[in-house]
mmCIF file of C-alpha atoms (C1' of nucleotides) in Angstrom:
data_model
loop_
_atom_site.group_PDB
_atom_site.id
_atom_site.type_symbol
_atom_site.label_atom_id
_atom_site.label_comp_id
_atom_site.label_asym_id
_atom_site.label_seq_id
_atom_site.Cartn_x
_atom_site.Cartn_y
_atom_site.Cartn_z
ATOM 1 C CA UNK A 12 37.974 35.895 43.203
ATOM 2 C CA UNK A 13 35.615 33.554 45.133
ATOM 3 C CA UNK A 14 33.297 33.494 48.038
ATOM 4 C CA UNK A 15 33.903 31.069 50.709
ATOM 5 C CA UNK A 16 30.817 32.824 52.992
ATOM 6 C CA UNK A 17 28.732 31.541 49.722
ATOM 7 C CA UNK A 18 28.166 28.437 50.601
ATOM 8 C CA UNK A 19 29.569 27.754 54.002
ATOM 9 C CA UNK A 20 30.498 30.021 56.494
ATOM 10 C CA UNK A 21 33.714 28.207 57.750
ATOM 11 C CA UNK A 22 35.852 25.673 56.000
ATOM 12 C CA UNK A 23 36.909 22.596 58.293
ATOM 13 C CA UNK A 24 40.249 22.088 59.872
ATOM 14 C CA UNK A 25 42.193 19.147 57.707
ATOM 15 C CA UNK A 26 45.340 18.083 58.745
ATOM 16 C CA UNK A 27 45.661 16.820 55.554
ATOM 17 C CA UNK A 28 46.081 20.474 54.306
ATOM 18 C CA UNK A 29 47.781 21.693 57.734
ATOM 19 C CA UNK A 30 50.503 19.550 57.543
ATOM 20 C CA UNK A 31 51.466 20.435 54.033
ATOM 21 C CA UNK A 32 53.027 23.718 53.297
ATOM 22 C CA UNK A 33 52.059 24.332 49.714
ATOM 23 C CA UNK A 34 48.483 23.075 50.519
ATOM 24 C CA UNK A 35 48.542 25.620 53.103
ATOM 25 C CA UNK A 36 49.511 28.798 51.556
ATOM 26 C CA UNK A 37 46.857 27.860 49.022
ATOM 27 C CA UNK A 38 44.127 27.332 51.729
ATOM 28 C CA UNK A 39 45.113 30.309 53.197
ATOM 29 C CA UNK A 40 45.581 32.662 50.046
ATOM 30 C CA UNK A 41 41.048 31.315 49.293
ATOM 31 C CA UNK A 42 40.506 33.116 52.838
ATOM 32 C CA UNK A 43 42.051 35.848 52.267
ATOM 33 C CA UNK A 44 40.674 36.374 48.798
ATOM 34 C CA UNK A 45 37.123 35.786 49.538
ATOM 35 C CA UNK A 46 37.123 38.198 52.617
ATOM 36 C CA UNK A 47 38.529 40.675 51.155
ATOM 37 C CA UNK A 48 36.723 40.463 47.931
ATOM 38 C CA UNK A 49 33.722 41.389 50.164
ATOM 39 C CA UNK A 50 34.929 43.991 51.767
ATOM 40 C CA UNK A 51 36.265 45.471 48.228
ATOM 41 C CA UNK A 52 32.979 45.207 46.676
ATOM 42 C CA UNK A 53 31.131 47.316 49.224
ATOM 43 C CA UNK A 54 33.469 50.060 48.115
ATOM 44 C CA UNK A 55 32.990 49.374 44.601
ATOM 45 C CA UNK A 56 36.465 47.275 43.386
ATOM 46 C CA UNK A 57 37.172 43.933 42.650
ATOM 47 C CA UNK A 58 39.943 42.028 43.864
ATOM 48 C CA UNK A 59 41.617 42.430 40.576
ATOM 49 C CA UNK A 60 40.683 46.361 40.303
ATOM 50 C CA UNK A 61 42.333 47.073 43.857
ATOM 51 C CA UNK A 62 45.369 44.911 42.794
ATOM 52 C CA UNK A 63 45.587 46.801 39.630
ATOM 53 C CA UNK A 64 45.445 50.590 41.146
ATOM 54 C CA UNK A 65 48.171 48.979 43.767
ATOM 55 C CA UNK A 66 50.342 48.500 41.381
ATOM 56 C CA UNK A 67 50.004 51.283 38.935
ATOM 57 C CA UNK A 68 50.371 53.537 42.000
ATOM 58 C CA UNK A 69 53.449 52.046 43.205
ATOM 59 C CA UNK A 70 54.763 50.942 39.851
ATOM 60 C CA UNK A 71 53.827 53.648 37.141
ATOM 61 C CA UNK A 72 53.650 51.324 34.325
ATOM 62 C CA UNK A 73 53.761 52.936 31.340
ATOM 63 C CA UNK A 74 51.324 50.804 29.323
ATOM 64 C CA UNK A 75 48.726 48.259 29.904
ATOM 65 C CA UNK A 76 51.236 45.792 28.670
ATOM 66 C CA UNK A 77 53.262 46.373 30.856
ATOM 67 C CA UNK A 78 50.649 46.316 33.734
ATOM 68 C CA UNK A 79 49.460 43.198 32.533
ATOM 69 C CA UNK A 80 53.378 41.545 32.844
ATOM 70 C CA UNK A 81 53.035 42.934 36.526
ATOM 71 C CA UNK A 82 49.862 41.444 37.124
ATOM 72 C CA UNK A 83 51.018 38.018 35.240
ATOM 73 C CA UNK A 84 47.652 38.123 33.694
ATOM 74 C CA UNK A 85 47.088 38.251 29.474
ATOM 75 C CA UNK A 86 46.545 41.561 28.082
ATOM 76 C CA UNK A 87 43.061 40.906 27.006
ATOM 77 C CA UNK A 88 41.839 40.684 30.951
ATOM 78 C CA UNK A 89 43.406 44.400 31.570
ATOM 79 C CA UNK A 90 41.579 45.480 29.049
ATOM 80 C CA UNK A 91 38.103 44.762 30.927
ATOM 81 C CA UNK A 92 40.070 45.557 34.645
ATOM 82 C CA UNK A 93 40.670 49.170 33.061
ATOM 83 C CA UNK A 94 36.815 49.233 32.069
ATOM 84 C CA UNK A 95 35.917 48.447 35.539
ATOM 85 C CA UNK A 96 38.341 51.300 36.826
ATOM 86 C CA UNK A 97 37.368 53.506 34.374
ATOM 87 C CA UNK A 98 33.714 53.025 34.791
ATOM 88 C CA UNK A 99 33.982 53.445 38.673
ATOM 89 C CA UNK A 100 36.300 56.945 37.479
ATOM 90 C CA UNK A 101 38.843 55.862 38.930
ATOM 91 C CA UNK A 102 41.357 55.757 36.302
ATOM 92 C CA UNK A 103 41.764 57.672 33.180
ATOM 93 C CA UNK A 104 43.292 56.109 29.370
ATOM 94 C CA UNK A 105 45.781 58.813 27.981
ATOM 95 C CA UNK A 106 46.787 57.945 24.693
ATOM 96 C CA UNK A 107 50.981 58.207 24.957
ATOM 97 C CA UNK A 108 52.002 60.898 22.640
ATOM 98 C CA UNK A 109 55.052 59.199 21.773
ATOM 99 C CA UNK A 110 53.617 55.663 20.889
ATOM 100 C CA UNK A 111 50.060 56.221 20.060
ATOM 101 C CA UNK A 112 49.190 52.841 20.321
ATOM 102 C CA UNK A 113 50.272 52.618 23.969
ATOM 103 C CA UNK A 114 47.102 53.921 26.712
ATOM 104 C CA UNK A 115 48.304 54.445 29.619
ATOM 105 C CA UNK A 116 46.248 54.195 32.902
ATOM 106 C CA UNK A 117 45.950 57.515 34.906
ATOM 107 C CA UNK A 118 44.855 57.086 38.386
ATOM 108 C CA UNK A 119 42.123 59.605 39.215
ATOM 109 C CA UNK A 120 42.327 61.398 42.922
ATOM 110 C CA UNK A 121 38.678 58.979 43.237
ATOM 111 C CA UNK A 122 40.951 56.162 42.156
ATOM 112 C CA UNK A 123 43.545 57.291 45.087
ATOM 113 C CA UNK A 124 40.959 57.653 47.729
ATOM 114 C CA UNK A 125 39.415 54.367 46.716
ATOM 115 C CA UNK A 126 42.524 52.776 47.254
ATOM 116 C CA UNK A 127 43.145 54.302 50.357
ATOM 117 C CA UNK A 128 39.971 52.247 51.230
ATOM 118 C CA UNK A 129 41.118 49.298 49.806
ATOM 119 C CA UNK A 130 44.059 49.550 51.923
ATOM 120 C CA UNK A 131 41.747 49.603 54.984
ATOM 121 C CA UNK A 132 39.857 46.961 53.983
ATOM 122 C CA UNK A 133 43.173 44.775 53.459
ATOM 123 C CA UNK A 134 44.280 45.789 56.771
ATOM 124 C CA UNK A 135 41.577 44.639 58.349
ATOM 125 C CA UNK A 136 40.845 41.233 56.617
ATOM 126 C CA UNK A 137 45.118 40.783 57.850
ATOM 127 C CA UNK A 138 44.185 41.935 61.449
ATOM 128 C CA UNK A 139 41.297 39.455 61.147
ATOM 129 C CA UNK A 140 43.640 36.369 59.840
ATOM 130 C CA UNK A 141 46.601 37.462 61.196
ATOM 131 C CA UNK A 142 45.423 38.599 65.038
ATOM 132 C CA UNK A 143 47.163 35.307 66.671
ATOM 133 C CA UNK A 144 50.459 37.245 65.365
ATOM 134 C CA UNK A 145 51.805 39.464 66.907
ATOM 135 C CA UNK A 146 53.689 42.577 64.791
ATOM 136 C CA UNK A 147 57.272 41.300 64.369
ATOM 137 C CA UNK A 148 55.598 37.347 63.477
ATOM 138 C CA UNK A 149 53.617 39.181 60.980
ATOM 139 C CA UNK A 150 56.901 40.978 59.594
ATOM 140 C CA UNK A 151 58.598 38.050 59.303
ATOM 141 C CA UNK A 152 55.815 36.625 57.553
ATOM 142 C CA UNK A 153 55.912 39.436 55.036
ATOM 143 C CA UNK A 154 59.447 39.248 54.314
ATOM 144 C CA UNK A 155 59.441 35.416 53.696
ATOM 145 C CA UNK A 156 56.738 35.859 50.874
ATOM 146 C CA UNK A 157 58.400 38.912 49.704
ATOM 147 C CA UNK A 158 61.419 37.265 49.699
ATOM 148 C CA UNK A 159 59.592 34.519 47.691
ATOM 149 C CA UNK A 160 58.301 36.979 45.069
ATOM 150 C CA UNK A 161 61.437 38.444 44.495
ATOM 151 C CA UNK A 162 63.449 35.129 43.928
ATOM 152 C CA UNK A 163 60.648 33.968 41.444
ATOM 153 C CA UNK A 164 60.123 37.151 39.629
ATOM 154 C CA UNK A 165 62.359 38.800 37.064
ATOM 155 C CA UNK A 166 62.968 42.489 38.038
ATOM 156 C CA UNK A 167 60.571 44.692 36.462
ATOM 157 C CA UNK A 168 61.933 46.339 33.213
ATOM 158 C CA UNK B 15 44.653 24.946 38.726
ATOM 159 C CA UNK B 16 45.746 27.729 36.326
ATOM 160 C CA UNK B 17 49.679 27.517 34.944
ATOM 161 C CA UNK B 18 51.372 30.854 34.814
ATOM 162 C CA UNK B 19 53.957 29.504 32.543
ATOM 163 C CA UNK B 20 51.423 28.738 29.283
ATOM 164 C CA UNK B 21 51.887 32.484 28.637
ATOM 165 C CA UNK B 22 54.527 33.977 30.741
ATOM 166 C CA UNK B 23 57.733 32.641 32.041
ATOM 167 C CA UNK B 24 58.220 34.856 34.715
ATOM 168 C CA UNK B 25 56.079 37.550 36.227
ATOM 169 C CA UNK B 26 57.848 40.868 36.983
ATOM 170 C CA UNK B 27 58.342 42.001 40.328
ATOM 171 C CA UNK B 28 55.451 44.501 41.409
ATOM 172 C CA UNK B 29 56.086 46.747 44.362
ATOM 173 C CA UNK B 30 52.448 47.270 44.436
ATOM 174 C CA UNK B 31 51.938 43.658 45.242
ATOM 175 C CA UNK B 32 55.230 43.279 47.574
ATOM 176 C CA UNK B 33 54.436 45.903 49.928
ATOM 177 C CA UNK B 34 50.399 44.457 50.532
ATOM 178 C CA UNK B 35 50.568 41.031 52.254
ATOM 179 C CA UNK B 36 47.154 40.292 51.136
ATOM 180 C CA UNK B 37 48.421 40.690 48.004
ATOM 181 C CA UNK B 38 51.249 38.986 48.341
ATOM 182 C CA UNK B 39 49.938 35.746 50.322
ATOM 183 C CA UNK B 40 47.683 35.378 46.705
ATOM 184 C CA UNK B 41 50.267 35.650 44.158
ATOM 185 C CA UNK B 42 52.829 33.501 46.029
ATOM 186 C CA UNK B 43 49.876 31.119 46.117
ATOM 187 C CA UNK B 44 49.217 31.338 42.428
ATOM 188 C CA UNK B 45 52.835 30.342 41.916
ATOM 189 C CA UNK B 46 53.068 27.541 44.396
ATOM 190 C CA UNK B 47 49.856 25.936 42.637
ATOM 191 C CA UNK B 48 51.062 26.820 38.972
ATOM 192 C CA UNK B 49 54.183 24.872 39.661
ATOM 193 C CA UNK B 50 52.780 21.745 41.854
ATOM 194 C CA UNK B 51 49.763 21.442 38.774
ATOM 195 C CA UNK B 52 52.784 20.534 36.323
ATOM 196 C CA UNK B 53 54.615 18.219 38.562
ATOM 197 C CA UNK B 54 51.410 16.258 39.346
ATOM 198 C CA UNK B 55 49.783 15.854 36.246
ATOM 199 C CA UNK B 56 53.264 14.208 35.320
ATOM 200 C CA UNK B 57 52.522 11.702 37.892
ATOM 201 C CA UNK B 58 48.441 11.381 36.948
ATOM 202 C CA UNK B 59 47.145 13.974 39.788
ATOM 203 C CA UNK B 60 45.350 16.987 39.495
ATOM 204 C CA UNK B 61 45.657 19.556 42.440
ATOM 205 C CA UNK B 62 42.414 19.062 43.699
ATOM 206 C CA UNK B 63 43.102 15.405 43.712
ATOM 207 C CA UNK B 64 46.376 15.572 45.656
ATOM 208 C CA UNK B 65 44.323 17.890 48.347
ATOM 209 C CA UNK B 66 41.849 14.901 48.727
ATOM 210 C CA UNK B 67 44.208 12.050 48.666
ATOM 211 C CA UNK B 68 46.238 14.101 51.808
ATOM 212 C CA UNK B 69 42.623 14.588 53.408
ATOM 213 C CA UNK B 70 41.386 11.007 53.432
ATOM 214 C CA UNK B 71 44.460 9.577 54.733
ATOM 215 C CA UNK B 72 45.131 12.171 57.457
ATOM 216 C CA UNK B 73 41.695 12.749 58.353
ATOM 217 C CA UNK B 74 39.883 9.821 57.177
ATOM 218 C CA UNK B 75 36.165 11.395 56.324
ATOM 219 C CA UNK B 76 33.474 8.981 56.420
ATOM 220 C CA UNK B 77 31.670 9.920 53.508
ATOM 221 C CA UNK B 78 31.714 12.637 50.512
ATOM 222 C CA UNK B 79 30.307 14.893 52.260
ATOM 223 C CA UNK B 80 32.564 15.449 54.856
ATOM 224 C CA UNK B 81 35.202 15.411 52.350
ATOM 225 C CA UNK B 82 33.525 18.304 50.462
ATOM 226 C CA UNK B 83 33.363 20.084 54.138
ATOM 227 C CA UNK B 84 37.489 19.684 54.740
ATOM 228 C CA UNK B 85 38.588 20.633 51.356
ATOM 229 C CA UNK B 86 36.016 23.324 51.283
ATOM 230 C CA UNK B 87 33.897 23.245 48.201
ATOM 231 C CA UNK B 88 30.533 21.960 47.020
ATOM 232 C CA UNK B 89 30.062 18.091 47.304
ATOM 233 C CA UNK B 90 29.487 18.278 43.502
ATOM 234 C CA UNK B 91 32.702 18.668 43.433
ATOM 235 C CA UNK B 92 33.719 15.821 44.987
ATOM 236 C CA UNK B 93 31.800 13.906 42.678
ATOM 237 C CA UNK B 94 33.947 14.873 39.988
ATOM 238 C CA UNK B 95 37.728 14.880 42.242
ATOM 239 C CA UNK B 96 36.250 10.815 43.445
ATOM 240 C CA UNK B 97 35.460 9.812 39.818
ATOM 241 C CA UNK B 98 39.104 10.879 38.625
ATOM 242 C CA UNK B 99 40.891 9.057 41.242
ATOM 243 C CA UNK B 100 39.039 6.229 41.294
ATOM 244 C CA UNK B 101 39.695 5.993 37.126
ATOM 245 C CA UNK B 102 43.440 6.128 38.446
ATOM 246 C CA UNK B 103 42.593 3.920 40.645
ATOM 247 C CA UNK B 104 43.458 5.391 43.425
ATOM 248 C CA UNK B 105 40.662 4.995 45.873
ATOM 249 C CA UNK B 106 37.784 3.064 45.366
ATOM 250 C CA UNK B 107 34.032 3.971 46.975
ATOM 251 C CA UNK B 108 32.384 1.567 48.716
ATOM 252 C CA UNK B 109 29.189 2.420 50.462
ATOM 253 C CA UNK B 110 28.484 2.674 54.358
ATOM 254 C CA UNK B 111 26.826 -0.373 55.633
ATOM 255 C CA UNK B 112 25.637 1.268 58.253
ATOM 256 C CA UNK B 113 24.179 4.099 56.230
ATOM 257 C CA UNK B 114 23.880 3.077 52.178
ATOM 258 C CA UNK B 115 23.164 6.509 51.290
ATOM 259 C CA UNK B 116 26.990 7.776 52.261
ATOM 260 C CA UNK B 117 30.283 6.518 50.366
ATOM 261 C CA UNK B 118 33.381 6.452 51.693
ATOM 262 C CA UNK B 119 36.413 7.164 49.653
ATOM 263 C CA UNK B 120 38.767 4.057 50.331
ATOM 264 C CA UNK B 121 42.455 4.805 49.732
ATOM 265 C CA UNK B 122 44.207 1.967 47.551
ATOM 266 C CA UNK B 123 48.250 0.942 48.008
ATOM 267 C CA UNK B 124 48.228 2.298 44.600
ATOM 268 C CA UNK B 125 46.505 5.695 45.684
ATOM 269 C CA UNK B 126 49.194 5.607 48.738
ATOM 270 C CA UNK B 127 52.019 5.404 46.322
ATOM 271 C CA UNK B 128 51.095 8.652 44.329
ATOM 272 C CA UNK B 129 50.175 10.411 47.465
ATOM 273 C CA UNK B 130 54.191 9.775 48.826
ATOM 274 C CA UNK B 131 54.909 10.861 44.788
ATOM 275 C CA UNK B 132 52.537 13.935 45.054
ATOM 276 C CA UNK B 133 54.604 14.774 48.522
ATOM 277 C CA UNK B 134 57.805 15.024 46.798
ATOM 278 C CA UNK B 135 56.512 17.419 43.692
ATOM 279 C CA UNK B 136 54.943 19.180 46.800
ATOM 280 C CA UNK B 137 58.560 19.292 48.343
ATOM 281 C CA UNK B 138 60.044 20.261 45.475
ATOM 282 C CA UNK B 139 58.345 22.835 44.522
ATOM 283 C CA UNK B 140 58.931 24.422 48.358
ATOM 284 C CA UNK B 141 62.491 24.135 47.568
ATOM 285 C CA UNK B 142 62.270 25.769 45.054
ATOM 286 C CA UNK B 143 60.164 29.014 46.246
ATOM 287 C CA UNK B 144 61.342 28.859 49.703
ATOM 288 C CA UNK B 145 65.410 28.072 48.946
ATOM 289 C CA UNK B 146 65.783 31.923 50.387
ATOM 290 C CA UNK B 147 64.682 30.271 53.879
ATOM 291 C CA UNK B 148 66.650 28.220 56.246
ATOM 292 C CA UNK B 149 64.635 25.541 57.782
ATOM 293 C CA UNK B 150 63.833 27.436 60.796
ATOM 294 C CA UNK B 151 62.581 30.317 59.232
ATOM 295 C CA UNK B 152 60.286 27.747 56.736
ATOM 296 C CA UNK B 153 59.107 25.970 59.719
ATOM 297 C CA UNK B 154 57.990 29.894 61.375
ATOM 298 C CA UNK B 155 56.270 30.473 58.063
ATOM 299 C CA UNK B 156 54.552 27.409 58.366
ATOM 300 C CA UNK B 157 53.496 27.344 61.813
ATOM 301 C CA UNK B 158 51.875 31.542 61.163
ATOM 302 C CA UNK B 159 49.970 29.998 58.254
ATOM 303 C CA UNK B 160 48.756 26.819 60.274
ATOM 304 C CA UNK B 161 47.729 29.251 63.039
ATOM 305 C CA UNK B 162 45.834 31.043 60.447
ATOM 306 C CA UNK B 163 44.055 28.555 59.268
ATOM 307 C CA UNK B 164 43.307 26.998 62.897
ATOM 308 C CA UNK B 165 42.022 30.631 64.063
ATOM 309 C CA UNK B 166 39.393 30.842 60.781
ATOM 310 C CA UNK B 167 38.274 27.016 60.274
ATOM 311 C CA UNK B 168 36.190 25.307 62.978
ATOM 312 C CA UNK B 169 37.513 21.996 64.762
ATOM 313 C CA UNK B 170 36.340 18.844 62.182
ATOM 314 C CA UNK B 171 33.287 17.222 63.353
ATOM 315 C "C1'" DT C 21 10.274 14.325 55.188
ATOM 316 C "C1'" DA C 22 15.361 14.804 55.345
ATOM 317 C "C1'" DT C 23 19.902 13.495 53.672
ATOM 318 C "C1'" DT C 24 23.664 11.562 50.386
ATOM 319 C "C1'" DG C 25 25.323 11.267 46.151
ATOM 320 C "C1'" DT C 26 24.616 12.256 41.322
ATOM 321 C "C1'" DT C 27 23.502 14.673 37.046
ATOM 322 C "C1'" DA C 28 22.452 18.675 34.398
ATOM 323 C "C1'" DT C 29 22.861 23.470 33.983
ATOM 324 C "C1'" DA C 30 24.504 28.077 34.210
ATOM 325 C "C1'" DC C 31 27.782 31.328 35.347
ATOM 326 C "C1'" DT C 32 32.362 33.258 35.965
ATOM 327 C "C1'" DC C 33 36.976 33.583 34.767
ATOM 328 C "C1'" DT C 34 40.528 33.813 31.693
ATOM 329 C "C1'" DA C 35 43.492 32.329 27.696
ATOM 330 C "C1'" DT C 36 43.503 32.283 22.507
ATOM 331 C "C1'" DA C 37 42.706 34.211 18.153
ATOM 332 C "C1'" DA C 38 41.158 37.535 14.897
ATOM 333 C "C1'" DC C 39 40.872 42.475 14.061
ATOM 334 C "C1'" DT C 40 42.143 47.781 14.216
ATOM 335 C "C1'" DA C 41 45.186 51.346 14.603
ATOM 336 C "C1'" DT C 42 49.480 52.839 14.935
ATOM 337 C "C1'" DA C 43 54.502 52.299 14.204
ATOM 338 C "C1'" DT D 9 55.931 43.801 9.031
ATOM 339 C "C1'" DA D 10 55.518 44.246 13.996
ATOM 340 C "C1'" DT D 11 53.223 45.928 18.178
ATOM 341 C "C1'" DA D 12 49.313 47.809 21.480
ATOM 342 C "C1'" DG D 13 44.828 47.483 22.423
ATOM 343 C "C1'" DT D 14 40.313 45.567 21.556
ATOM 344 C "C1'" DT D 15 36.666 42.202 20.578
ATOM 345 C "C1'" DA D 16 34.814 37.633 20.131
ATOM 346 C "C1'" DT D 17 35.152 33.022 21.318
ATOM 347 C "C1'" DA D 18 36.003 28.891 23.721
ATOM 348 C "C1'" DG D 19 37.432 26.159 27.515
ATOM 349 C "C1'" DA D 20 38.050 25.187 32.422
ATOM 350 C "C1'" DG D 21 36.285 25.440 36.913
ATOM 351 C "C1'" DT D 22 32.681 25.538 40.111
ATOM 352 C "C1'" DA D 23 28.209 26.746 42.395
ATOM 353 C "C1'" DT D 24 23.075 25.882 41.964
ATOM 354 C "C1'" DA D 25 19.175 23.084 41.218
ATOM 355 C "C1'" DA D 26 16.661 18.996 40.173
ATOM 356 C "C1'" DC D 27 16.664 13.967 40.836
ATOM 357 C "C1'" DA D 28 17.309 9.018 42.689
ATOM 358 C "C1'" DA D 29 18.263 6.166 46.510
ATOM 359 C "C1'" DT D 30 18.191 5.576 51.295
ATOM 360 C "C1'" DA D 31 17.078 6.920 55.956
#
DNA sequence: TATTGTTATACTCTATAACTATA
DNA sequence: TATAGTTATAGAGTATAACAATA
């Protein structure tokens, strides 16, 4: 997802960005991508991979098409996310009985207790970028993205 | 800066995404930017050019460099952002004479023009995502996301 | 010898298109 | 004939490295 700690350690404040809301969330949104996508590589995920086992824990899609309209990525790029997963054992492919062209992705209890981890590891890059906040700040924070999500996004089938 | 609606209207809603603010911060991001890339290219910016047209006229950098330093990438980059606006012609280099080696990134009236355009596709596009808020909860969200960003980047030279 | 900007290069990411197997 | 998954390919984006000009 990108490395910020690559090649510099910390960005520079610009008001330019600051001052501009949709600049913002973007700036914001690198940060927390790059942290955590160090954090999630020590434990063996990607950004994407924790994503993915997020969502197929929480959302049971029945078919890597479907993950892939709840990732709002093209099918082709689950394809090599479920390698990854599968190659860490962290997921399974069970052909569906029904619909034999349909694999769906079984999480694995390795694939539960890495996400576990991955929840840590999320925690902590939000307690890191987040400290100044205190908890109900942060809730309201959370609910005005969720609510954000949910106005944008059609319901899932 | 990637366009979520070549291939899919609408993303579904996933819970798995919702319920992880890390998560969440990066896909409201990824809408925010899909939606302010189509609105600017309509008006001749990229998003990376709109970033560095807010930067040099609210923080006025004195050369590349420290332009590569606010927006946070490579100055290679730069090279690239500087040679598209200028072939808009919307800022013009013109070397330090107190140091020939550094260029500073002039602003024209014309490059002042698109950057009051690029701040109403910005606007718009908040509207449209952030319609659930009422301006005091959109100016909360925006003050926890400047803090963030205050707490992680250092002070500009 | 160090620094700024530039150019050239390589690498990563991801969408598109062609292919297979199932329906 | 249409759909799910896969593979191969190409294009965009961006960091790295080598280079020219200036300090």
């Amino acid at each position: 997802m990108g490395d910020p700690s690559d090649w510099q350690s910390k960005p520079e404040l610009a008001s330019g960005v600051a001052e501009r809301l949709p600049l913002l969330i973007n700036h914001v949104a690198f940060e927390v991508a790059g942290r955590a996508e160090l954090g999630l590589n020590a434990i063996g995920l990607t950004g994407k991979g924790y994503m993915a086992l997020a969502i197929l824990e929480a959302d049971r899609p029945r078919s890597q098409l479907e993950l892939s309209r709840l990732i709002g990525c093209v099918p082709a790029v689950v394809v090599t996310i479920a390698d990854e997963l599968e190659a860490g054992g962290f997921v399974e492919r069970q052909r569906d009985p029904a619909d034999r062209r349909r694999s769906v992705l079984v999480v694995t209890p390795a694939g539960r207790r890495v996400l576990a981890k991955g929840d840590r590891v999320a925690k902590a890059v939000e307690d890191e970028l987040l400290g100044h906040l205190d908890a109900e700040a942060r809730e309201q924070l959370h609910a005005a993205l969720r609510g954000t999500l949910e106005s944008v996004a059609v319901p899932a089938a």
